[in-house]
Coordinates of C-alpha atoms in Angstrom, one line a residue:
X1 CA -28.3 30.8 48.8
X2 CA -25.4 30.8 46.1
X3 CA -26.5 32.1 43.0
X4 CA -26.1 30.3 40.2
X5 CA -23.2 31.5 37.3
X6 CA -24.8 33.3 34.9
X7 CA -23.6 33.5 31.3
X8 CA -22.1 31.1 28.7
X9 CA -21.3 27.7 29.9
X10 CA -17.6 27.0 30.2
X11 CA -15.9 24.6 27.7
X12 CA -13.2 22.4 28.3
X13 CA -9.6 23.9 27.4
X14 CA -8.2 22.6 24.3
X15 CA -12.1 22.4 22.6
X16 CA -12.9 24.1 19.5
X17 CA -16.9 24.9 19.6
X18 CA -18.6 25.0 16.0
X19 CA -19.1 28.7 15.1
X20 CA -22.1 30.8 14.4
X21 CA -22.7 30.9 10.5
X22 CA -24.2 33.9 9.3
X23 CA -24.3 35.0 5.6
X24 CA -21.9 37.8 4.6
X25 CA -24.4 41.3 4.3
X26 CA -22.6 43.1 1.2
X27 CA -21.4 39.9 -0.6
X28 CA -23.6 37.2 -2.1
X29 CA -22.1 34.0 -2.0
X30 CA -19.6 34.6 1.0
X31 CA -20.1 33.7 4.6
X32 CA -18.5 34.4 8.0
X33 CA -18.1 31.9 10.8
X34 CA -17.4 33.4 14.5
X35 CA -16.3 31.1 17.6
X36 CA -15.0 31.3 21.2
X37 CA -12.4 28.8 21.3
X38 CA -10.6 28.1 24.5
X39 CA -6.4 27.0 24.6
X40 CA -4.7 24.9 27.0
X41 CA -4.4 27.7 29.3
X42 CA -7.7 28.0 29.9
X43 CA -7.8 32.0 27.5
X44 CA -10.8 32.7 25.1
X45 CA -10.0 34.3 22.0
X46 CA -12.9 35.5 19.4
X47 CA -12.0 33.9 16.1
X48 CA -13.5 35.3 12.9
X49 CA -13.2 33.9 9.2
X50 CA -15.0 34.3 5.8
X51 CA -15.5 32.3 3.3
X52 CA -11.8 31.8 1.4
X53 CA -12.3 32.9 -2.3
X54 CA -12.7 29.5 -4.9
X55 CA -12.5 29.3 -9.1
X56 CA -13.9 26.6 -11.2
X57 CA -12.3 25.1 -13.6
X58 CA -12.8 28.1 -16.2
X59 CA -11.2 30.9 -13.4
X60 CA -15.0 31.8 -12.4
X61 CA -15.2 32.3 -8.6
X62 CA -17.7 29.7 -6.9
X63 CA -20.0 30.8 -4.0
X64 CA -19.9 29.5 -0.8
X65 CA -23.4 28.3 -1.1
X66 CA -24.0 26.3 2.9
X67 CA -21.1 28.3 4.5
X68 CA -18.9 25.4 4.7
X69 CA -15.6 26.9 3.4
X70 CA -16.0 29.2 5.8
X71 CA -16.2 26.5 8.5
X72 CA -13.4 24.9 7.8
X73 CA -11.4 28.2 7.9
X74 CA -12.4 29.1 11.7
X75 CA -11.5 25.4 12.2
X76 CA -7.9 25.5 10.9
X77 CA -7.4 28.9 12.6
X78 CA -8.8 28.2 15.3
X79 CA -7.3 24.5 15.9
X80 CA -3.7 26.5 15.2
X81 CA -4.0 29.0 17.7
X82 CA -4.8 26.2 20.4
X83 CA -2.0 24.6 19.4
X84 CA 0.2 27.4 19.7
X85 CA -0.1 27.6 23.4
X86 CA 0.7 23.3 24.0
X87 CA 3.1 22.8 26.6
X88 CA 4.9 19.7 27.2
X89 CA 2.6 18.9 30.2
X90 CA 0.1 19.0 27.9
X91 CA 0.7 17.9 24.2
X92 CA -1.4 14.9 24.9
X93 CA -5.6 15.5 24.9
X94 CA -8.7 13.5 24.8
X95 CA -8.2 13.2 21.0
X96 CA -4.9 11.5 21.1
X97 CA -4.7 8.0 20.1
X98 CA -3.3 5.1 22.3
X99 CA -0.3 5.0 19.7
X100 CA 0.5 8.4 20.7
X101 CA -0.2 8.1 24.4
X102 CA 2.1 4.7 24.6
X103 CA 4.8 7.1 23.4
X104 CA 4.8 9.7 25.4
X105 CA 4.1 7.2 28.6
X106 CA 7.5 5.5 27.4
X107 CA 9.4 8.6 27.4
X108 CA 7.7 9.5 30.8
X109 CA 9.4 6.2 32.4
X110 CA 12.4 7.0 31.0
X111 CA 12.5 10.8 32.4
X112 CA 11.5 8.9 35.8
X113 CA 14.2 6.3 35.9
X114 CA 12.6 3.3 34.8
X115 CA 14.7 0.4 33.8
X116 CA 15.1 0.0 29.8
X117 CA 14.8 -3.4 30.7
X118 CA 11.3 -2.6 32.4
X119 CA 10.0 -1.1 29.2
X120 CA 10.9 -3.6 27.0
X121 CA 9.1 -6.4 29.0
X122 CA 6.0 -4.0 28.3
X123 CA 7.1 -3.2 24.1
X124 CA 6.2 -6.7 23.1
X125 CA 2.2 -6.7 23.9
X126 CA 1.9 -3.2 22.6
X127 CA 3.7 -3.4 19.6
X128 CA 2.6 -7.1 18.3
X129 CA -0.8 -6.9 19.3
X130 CA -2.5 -3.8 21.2
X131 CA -1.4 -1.1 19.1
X132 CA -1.8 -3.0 15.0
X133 CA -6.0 -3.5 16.3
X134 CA -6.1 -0.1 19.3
X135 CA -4.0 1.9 18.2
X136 CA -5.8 4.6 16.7
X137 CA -8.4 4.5 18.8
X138 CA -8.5 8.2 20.7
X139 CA -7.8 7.8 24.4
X140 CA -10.9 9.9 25.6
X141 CA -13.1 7.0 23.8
X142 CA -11.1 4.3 25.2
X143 CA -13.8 3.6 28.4
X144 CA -13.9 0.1 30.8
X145 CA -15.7 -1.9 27.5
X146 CA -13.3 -1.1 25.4
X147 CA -10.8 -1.8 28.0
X148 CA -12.4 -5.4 28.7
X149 CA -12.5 -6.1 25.0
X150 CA -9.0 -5.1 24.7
X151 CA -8.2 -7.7 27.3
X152 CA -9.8 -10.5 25.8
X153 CA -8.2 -10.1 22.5
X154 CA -4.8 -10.1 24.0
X155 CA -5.5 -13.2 26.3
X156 CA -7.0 -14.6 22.5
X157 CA -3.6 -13.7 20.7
X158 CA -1.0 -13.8 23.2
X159 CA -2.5 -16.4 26.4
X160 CA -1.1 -16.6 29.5
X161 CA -0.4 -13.7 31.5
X162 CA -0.9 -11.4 29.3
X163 CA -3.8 -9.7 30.4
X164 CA -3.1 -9.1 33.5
X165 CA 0.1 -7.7 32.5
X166 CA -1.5 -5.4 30.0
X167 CA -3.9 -4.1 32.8
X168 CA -1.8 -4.0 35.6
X169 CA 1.5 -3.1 34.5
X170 CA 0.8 -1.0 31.3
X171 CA -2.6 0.4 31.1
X172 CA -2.9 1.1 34.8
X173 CA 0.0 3.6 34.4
X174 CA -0.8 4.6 30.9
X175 CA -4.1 5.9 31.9
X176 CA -2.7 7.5 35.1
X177 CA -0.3 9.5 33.1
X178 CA -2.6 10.9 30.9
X179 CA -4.7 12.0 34.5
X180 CA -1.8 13.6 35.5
X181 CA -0.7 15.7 32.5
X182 CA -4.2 16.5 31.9
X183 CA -5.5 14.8 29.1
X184 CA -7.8 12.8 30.8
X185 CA -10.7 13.6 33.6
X186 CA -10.3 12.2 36.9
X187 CA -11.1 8.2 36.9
X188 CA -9.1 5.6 35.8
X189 CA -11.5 3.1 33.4
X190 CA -8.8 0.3 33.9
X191 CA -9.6 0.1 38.0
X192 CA -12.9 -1.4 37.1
X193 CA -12.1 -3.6 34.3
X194 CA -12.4 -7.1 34.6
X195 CA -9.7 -9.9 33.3
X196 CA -10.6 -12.9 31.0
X197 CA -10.7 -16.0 32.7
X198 CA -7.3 -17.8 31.5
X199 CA -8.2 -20.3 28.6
X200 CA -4.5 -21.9 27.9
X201 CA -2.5 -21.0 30.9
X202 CA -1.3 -23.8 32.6
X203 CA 1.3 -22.3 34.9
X204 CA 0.4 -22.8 38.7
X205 CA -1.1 -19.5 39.8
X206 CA 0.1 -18.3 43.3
X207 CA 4.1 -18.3 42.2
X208 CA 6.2 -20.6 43.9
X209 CA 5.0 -23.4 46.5
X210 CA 6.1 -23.3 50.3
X211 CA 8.0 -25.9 51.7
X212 CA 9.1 -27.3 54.7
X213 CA 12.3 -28.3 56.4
X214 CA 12.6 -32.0 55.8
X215 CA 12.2 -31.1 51.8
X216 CA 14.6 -28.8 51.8
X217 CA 16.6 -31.4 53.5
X218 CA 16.3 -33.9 50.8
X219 CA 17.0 -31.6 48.5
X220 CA 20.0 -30.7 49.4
X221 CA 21.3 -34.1 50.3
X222 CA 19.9 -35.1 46.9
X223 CA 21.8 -32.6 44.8
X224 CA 25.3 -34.1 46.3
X225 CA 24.3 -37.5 46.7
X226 CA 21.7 -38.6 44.9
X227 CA 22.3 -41.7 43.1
X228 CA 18.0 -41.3 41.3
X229 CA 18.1 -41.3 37.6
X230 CA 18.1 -37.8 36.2
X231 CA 16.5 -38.0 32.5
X232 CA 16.1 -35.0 30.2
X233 CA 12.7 -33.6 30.4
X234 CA 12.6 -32.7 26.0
X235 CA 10.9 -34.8 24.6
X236 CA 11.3 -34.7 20.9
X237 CA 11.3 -37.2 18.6
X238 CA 14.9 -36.5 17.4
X239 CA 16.6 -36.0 20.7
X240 CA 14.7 -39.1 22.4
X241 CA 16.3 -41.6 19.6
X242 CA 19.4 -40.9 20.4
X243 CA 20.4 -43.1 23.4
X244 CA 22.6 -42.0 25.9
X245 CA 23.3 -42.9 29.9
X246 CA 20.8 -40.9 31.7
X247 CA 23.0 -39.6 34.5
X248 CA 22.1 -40.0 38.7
X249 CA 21.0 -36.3 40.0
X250 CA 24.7 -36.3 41.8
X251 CA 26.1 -36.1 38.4
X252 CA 24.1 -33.8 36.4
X253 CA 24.3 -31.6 39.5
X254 CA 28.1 -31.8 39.4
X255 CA 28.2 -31.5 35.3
X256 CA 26.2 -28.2 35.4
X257 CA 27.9 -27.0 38.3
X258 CA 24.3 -26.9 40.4
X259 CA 25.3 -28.5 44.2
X260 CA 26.7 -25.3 45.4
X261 CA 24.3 -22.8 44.0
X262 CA 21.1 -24.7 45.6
X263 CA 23.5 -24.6 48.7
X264 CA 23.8 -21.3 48.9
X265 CA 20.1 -20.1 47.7
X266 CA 19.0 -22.4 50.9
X267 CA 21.7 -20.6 53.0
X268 CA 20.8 -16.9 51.9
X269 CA 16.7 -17.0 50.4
X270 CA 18.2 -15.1 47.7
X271 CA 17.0 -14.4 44.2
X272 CA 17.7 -16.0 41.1
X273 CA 20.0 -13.0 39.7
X274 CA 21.4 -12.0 43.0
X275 CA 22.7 -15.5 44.0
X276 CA 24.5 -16.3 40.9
X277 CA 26.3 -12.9 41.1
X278 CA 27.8 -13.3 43.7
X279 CA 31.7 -12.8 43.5
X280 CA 35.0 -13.8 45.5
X281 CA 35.4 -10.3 46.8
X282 CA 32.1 -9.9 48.2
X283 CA 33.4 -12.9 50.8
X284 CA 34.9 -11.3 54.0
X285 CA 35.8 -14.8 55.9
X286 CA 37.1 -13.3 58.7
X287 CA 34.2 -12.2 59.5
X288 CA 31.7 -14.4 57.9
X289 CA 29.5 -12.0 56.2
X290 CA 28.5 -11.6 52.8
X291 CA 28.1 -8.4 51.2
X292 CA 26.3 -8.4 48.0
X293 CA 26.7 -5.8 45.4
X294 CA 25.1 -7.0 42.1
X295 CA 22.6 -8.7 40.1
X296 CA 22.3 -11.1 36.9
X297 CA 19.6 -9.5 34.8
X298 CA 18.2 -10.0 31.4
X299 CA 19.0 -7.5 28.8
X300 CA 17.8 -7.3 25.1
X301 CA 15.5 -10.1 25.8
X302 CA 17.9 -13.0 26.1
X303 CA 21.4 -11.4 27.5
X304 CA 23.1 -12.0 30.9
X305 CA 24.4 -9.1 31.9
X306 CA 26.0 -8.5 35.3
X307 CA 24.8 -5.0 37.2
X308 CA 26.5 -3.6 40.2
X309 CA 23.9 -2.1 41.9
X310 CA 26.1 -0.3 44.4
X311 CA 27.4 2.0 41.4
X312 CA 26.1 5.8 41.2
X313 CA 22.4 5.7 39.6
X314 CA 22.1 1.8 40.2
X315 CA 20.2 2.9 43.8
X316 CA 16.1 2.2 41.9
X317 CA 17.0 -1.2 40.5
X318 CA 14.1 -2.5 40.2
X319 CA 12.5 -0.3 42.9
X320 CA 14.9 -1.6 46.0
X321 CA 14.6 -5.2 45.6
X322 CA 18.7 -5.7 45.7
X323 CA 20.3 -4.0 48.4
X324 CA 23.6 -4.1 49.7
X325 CA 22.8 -6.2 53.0
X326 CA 25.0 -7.8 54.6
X327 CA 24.6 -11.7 55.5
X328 CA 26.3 -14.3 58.3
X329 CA 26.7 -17.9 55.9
X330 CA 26.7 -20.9 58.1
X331 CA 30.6 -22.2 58.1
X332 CA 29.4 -25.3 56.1
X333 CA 28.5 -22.7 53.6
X334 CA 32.1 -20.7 54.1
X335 CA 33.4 -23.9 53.8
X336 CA 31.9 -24.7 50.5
X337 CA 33.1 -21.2 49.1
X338 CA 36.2 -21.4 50.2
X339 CA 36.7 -24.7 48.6
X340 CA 35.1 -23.3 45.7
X341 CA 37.6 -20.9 44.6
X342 CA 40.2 -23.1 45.2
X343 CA 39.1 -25.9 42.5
X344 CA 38.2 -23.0 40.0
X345 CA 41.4 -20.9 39.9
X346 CA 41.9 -24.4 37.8
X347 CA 39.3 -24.2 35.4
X348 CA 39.4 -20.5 34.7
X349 CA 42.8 -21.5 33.0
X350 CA 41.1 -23.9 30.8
X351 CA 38.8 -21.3 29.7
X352 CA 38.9 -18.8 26.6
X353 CA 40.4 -15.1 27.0
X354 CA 38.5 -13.1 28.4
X355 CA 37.1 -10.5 26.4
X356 CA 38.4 -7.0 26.4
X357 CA 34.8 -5.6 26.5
X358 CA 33.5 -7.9 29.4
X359 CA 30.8 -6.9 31.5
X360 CA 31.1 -9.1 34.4
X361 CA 33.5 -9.3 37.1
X362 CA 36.6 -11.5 36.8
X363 CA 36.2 -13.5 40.3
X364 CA 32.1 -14.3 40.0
X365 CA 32.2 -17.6 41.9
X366 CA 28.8 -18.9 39.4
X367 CA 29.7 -18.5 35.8
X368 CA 29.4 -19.9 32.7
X369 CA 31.4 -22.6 32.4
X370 CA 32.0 -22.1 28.3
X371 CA 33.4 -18.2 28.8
X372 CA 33.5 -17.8 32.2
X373 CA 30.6 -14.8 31.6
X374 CA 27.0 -14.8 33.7
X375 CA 25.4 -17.6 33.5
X376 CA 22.1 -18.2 31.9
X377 CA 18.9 -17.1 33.9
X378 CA 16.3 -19.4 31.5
X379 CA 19.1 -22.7 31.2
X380 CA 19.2 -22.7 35.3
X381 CA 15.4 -22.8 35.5
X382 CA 15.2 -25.1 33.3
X383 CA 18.1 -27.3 34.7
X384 CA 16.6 -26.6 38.4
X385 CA 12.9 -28.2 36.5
X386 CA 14.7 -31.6 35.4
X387 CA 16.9 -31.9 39.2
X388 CA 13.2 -31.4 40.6
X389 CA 11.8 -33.9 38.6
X390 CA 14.3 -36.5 39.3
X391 CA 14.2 -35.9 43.0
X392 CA 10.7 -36.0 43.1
X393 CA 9.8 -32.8 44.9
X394 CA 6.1 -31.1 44.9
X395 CA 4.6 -29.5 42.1
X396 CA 5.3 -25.8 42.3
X397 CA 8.9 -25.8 43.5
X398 CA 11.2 -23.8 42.7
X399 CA 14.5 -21.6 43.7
X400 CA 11.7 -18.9 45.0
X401 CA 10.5 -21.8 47.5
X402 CA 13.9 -21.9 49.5
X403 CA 13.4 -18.3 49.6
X404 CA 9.9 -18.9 51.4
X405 CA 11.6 -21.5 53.6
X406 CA 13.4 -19.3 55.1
X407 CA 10.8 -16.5 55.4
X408 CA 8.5 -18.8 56.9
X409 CA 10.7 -20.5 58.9
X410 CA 12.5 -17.3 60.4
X411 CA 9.1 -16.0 61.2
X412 CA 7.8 -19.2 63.1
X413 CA 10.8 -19.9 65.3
X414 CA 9.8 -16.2 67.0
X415 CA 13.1 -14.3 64.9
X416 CA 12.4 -10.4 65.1
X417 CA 10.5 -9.6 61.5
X418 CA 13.2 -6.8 61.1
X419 CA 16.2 -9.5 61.0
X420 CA 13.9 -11.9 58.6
X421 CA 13.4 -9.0 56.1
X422 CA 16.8 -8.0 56.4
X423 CA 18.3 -11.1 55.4
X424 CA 15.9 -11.7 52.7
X425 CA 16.3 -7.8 51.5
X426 CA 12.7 -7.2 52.0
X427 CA 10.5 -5.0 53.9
X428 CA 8.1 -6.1 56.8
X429 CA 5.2 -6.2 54.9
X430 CA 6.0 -8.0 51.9
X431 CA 7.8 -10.5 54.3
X432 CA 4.6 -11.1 56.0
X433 CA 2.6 -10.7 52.9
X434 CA 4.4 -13.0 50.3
X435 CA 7.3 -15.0 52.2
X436 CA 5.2 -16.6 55.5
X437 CA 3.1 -19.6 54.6
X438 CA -0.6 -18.7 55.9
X439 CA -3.5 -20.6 56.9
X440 CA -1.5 -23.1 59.3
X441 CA -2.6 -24.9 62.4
X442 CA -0.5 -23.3 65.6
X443 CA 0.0 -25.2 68.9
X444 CA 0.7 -22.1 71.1
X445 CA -3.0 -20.9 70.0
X446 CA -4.5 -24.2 71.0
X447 CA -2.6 -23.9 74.1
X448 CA -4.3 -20.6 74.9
X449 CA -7.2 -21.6 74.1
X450 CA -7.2 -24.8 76.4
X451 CA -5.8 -22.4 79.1
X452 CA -8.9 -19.7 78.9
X453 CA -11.4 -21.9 78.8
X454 CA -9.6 -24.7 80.0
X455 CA -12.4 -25.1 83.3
X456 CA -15.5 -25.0 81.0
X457 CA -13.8 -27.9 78.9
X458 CA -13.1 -29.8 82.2
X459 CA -16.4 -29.4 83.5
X460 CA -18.0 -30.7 79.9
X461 CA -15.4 -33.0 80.1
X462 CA -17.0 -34.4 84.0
X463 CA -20.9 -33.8 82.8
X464 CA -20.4 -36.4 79.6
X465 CA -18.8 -39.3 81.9
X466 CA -21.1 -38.8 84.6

């Protein structure tokens, strides 16, 4: 039998305990307050003050009739010498508010790599609207209902995804941070929170739809050929009164240079950012391969910036999703490179200087036909929406769904998941998670089935005739 501990209870490190007020036994008017506080390190220390001496307004000296100047003075001694022995693992406590934490948790992702980028995706919500109504809120009173409320309020202010964001992507490591550095018990309160059911989000849920061959087909007969009416999809008052020839898909695909960019996404499955970055030198056509080696990401909110990812630090890019893989194109797809950089060695002599401070390769094969710069990640969504539109495809499609295609189609013609993943610069399971459309009827499965049992059915088959 294990005996229980004997003696005072522990208290937790950092805690002040009130002190034991006693009144001083030579001088009236004057009391002493003793107290075991406990520092970050987990040491005691016996703390003794007396009451501080106090005057009137006429100089007389006013007793210390409850004890209370005496309180505060163990307090402010106390709360000093605890503070004395912070370290940086552990300048955050229970009592610090979620303004403080998010600051600290910033700084952490910095120390850590993080993309600035990444953190100021996050700044937005907790700036504008968490921090003006939470922020001063201590973070050992921040429990799952306070949590929940928070996440109404910002699915109130802000709508769409923002609450899942906010619990996901902020408060899930926010609150795991301050487990680790000690500040916070064991148990994250954001685990079993639940999310607002989305009032005005109208975005499909589930990202981008599958689809199948004979769509992607069309598609990309569509964008070359397509003689369909491709209108604008604005529709406000000002820029529908002024009438202009709505131009056939073919057209606006060739105006906005679009016909060989859909080409090549359907070729490759690559990203948005990684397909329009690709550059002239990154073509071996000897060879046939593709070797790509950076990425069009937003910066600053709105700027295109080009990153090579190949480059010394580059290597946690948003956590491995571009790597430097290697792909075989098709030769139609050669082809249409090849013939690429011919016509635009003319039109980059049309074009302004180039500036001295450029931040983009001089051979990118996709640019902005204005500077010759990175072109816009927003303008080719939205110019991908009206070509979608005009050609009719399902709701839900998007450069992501060629992507899929391929995932989904590499998977069902029997391809080794390894080469799939490889080509789509994934890893096995996220391939098989995100990339192969589920839920599918499969003939080779009804075949097996018909040949295990394939006797029973026959003789069913014979009972029901006879």
């Amino acid at each position: 039998m294990v005996n229980p501990r004997r003696g005072r209870p522990e208290i937790d490190p950092g805690t002040v305990p009130e002190p034991n007020l006693k009144p001083h036994p030579s001088q009236p008017g004057v009391w002493t307050a003793a107290g075991r506080p406990r520092d970050w390190n987990g040491n005691y220390r016996r703390i003794t003050r007396s009451s501080p001496p106090e005057t009137d307004s006429r100089g007389r000296a006013k007793p210390d009739r409850t004890g209370e100047r005496a309180r505060r003075a163990y307090l402010d001694a106390a709360g000093e010498w605890i503070d004395s022995s912070v370290t940086t693992a552990s300048k955050l406590t229970r009592r610090s508010t979620l303004a403080e934490v998010w600051a600290a948790y910033k700084d952490d992702l910095r120390k850590r790599g993080r993309l600035e980028e990444t953190i100021n995706n996050y700044e937005p919500i907790m700036r504008d609207t968490v921090i003006p109504k939470y922020g001063r809120r201590e973070i050992g009173l921040t429990n799952t209902a306070v949590i929940e409320d928070m996440l109404d309020y910002v699915g109130r202010e802000r709508g769409g995804s923002g609450p899942r964001i906010l619990k996901e992507n902020i408060l899930s490591g926010m609150f795991r941070f301050c487990i680790r550095v000690g500040a916070l018990p064991p148990g994250n309160p954001v685990r079993e929170a639940l999310l607002p059911k989305p009032t005005n989000f109208s975005r499909r849920r589930g990202g981008a739809a599958f689809i199948d061959s004979t769509t992607v087909e069309h598609l990309l007969i569509g964008v070359y050929t397509s003689t369909a009416p491709c209108p604008t999809l604005e529709v406000s008052e000002w820029k529908t009164a002024r009438r202009r020839r709505v131009p056939t898909v073919a057209e606006y695909c060739e105006t906005q240079d679009l016909a060989d960019w859909v080409l090549l996404v359907a070729a490759t499955g690559w990203r948005l950012g990684q397909s329009l970055a690709v550059c002239e030198s990154d073509i071996d056509f000897d060879t046939g391969t593709l070797t790509p080696r950076g990425a069009v990401r937003n910066r600053g909110g709105s700027a295109q910036v080009w990153i090579d990812y190949t480059a010394d630090g580059a290597e946690d890019l948003s956590q491995d999703k571009f790597i430097a893989k290697p792909v075989q194109l098709p030769q139609t797809v050669l082809d249409m490179m090849a013939a690429r950089i011919r016509r635009f060695k003319k039109v980059r002599l049309a074009l302004p200087p180039r500036p001295a401070d450029a931040d983009w390769p001089e051979d990118l094969l996709f640019f902005d036909l204005d500077d010759g710069g990175t072109r816009n990640l927003k303008s080719m969504g939205r110019r991908w929406r009206r070509v979608a539109s005009a050609l009719d495809l399902p709701e839900g499609v998007s450069p992501h769904s060629l992507r899929k295609h391929l995932g989904t189609e590499g998977i069902s013609a029997g391809l080794d998941v390894t080469k799939v993943a490889d080509q789509l610069g994934n890893t096995s399971r996220v391939l098989r998670k995100s990339y192969v459309r589920r839920h599918q009827p499969h003939e080779d499965v009804t075949a097996l089935i018909g040949q295990k049992i394939g006797p029973a059915l026959n003789k069913i088959a014979r009972h029901r005739t006879s």
